[in-house]
Every structure is written in structure tokens, then in C-alpha cells.
JSON list of C-alpha atoms in Angstrom, two decimals:
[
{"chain": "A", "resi": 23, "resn": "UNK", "atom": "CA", "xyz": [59.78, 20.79, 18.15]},
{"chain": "A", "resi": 24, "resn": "UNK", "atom": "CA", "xyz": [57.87, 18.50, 20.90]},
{"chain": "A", "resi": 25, "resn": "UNK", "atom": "CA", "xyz": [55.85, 21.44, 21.89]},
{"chain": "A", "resi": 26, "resn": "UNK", "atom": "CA", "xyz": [54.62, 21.90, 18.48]},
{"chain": "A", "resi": 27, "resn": "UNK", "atom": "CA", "xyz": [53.80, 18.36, 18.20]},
{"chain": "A", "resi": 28, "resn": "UNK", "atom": "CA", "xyz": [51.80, 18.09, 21.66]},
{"chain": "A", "resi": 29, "resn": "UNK", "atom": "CA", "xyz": [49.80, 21.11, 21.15]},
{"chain": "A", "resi": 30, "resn": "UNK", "atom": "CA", "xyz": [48.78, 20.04, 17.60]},
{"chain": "A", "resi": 31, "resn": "UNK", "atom": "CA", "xyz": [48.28, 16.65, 18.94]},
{"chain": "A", "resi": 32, "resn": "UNK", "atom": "CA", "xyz": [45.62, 18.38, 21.67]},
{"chain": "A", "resi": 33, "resn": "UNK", "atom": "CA", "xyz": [43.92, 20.56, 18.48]},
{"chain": "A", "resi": 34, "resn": "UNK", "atom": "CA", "xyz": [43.73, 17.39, 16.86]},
{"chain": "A", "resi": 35, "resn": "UNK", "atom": "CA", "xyz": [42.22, 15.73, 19.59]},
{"chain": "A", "resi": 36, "resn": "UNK", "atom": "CA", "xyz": [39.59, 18.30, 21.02]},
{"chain": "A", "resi": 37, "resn": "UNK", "atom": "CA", "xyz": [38.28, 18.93, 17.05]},
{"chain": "A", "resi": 38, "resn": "UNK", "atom": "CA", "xyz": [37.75, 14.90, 17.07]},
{"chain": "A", "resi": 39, "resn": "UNK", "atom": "CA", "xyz": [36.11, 15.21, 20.07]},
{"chain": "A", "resi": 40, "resn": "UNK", "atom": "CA", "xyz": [34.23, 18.47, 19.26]},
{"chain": "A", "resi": 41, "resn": "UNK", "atom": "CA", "xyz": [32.99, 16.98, 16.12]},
{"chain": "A", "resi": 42, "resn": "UNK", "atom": "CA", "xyz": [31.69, 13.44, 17.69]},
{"chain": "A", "resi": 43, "resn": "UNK", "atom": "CA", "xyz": [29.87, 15.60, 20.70]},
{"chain": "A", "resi": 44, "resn": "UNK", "atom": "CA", "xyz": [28.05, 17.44, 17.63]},
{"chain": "A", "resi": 45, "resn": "UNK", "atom": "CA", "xyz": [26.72, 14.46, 16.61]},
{"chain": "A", "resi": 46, "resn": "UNK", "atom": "CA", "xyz": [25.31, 13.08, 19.75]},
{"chain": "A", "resi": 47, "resn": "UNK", "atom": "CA", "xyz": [23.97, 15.57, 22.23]},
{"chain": "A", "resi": 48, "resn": "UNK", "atom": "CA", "xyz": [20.84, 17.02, 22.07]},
{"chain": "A", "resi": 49, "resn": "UNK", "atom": "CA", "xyz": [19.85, 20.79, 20.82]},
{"chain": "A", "resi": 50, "resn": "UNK", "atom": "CA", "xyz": [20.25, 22.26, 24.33]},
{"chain": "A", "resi": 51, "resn": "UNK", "atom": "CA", "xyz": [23.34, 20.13, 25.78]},
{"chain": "A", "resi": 52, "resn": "UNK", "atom": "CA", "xyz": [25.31, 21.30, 22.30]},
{"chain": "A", "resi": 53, "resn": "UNK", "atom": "CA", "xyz": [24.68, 25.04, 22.82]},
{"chain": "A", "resi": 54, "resn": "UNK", "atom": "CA", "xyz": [25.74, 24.00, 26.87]},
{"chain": "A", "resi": 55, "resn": "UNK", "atom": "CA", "xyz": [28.61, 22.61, 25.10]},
{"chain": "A", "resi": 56, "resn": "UNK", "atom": "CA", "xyz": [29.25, 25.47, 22.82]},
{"chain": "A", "resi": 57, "resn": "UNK", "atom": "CA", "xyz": [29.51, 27.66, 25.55]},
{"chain": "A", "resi": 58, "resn": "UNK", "atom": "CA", "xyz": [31.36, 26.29, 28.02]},
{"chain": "A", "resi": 59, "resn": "UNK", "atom": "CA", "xyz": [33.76, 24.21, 26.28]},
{"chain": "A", "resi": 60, "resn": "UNK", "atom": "CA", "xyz": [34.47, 25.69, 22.93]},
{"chain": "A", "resi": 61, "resn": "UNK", "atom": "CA", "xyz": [33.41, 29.47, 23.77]},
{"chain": "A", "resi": 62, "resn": "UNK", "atom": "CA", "xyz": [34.84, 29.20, 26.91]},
{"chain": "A", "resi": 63, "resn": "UNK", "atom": "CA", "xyz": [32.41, 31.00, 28.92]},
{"chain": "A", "resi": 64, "resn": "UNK", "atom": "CA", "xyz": [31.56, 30.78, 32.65]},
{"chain": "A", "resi": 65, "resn": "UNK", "atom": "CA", "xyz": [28.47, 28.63, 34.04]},
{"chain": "A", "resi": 66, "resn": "UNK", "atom": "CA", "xyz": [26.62, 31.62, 34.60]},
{"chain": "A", "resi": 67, "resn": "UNK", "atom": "CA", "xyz": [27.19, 33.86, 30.85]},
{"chain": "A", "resi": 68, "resn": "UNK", "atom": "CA", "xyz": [26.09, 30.29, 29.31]},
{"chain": "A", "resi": 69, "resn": "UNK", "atom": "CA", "xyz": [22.97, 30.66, 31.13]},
{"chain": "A", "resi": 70, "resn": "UNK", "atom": "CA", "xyz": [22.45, 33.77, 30.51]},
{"chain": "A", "resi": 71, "resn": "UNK", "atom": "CA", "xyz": [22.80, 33.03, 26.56]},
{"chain": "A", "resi": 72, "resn": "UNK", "atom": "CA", "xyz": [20.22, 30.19, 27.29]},
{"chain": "A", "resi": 73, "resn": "UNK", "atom": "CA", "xyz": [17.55, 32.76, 28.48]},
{"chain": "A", "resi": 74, "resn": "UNK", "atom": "CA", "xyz": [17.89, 30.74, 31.68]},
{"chain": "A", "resi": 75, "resn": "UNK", "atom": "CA", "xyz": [16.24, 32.89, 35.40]},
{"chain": "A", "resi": 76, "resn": "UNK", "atom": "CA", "xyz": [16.61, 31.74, 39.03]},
{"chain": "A", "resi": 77, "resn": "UNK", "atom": "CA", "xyz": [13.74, 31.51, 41.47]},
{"chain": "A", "resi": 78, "resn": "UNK", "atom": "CA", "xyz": [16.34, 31.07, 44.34]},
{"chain": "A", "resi": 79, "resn": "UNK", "atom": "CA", "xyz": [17.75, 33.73, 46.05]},
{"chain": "A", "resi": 80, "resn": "UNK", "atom": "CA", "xyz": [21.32, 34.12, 46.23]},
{"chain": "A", "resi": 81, "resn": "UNK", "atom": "CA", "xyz": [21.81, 31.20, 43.38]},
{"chain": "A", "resi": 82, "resn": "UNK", "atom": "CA", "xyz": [22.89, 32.21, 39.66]},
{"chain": "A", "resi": 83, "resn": "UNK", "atom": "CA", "xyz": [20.74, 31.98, 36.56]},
{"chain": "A", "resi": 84, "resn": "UNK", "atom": "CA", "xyz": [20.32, 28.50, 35.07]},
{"chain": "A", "resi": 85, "resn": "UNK", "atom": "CA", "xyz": [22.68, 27.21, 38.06]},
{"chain": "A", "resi": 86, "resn": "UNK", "atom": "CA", "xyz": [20.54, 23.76, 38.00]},
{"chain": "A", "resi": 87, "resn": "UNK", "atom": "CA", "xyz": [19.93, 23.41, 34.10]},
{"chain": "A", "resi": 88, "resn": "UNK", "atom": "CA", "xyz": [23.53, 24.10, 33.76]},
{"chain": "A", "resi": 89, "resn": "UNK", "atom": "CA", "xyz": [24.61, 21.38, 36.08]},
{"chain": "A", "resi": 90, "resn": "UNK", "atom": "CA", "xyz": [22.39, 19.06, 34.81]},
{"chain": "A", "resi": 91, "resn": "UNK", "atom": "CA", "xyz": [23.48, 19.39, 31.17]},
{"chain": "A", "resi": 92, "resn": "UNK", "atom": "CA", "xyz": [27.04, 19.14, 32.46]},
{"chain": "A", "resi": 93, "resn": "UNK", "atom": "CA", "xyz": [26.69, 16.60, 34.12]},
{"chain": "A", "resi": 94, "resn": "UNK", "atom": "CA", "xyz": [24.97, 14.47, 30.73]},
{"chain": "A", "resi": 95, "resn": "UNK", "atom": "CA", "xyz": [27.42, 16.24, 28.14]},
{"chain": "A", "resi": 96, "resn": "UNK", "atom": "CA", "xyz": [30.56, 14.91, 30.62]},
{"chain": "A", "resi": 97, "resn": "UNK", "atom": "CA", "xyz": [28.89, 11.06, 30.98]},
{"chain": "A", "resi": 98, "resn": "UNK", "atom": "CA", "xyz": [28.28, 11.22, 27.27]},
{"chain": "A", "resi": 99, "resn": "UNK", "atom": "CA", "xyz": [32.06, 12.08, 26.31]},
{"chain": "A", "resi": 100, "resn": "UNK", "atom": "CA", "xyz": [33.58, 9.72, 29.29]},
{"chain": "A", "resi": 101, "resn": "UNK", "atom": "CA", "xyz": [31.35, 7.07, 27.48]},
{"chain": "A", "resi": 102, "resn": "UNK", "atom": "CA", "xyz": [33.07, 7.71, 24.08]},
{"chain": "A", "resi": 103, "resn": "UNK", "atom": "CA", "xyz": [36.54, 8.44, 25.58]},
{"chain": "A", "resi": 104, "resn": "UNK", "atom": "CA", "xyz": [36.02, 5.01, 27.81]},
{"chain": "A", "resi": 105, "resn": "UNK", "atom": "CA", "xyz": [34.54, 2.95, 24.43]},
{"chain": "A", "resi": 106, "resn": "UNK", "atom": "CA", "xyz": [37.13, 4.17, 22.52]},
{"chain": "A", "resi": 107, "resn": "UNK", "atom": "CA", "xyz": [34.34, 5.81, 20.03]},
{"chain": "A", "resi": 108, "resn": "UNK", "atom": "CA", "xyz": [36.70, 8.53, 19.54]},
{"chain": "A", "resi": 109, "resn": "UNK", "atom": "CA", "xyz": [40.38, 7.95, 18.19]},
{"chain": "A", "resi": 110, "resn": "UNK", "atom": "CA", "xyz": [41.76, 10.74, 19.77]},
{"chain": "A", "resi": 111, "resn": "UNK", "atom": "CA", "xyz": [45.62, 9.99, 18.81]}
]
């Protein structure tokens, strides 16, 4: 059926993609990856997993490493995706 075909079509896609991020982040942004996108955990259990602490009150664990290593794992895959590095189809 078509919704067979689109969802193996997104497996396909996100293992592409999963594979080329392995290749190109660094140590700390893949286990940021890990977490978040292929484990699926929240912002703050992925910074708890990185031994991350807070020094500001009233903020989560990590909250700034986190965002920073979003923020360079998302620029590196839009850079990929945008070079079309990555044959997602």
C-alpha cells in the first residue's frame, strides 16, 4: 500500500541520514545526536546522560551545551540535506 511505501521511504531516509551524521560530527555532538534524535530523549535526560550540571538557578542541566550542540548537529545536516551529500530518496 502507499502507507507502506512512505513509511519505508522515511526508514530509508533517516538510516541514510543517521549513518552520514556518524561520520561527521564530533564525539560529543554524536552522543547529542544519539539521544535526542535516535533515542528520542528530552533536552534535559540527554544532559543528564552527558554528566552535564547547571550553575543557573531555575535553568535545566546542560541547557546551554545542549543548545549549542543542536544548534551545530542541525547546520551540519541542513548542509548535507542543502548539498545534496545525502541521497535521501
Amino acid at each position: 500500500t502507499i502507507q507502506n511505501q512512505a513509511s519505508f521511504d522515511i526508514d530509508s531516509a533517516s538510516e541514510k541520514l543517521h549513518k552520514k551524521m556518524k561520520s561527521v560530527l564530533k564525539a560529543n555532538e554524536l552522543l547529542v545526536y544519539e539521544y535526542l534524535y535516535i533515542q528520542h530523549l528530552s533536552e534535559e535526560q540527554a544532559a543528564k546522560k552527558m554528566g552535564y550540571k547547571t550553575s543557573e538557578k531555575n535553568r535545566s542541566p546542560g541547557y546551554k551545551q545542549i543548545k549549542n550542540l543542536k544548534k551545530s548537529i542541525i547546520t551540519k545536516v541542513k548542509k548535507f540535506l542543502n548539498n545534496d551529500e545525502i541521497d535521501i530518496f
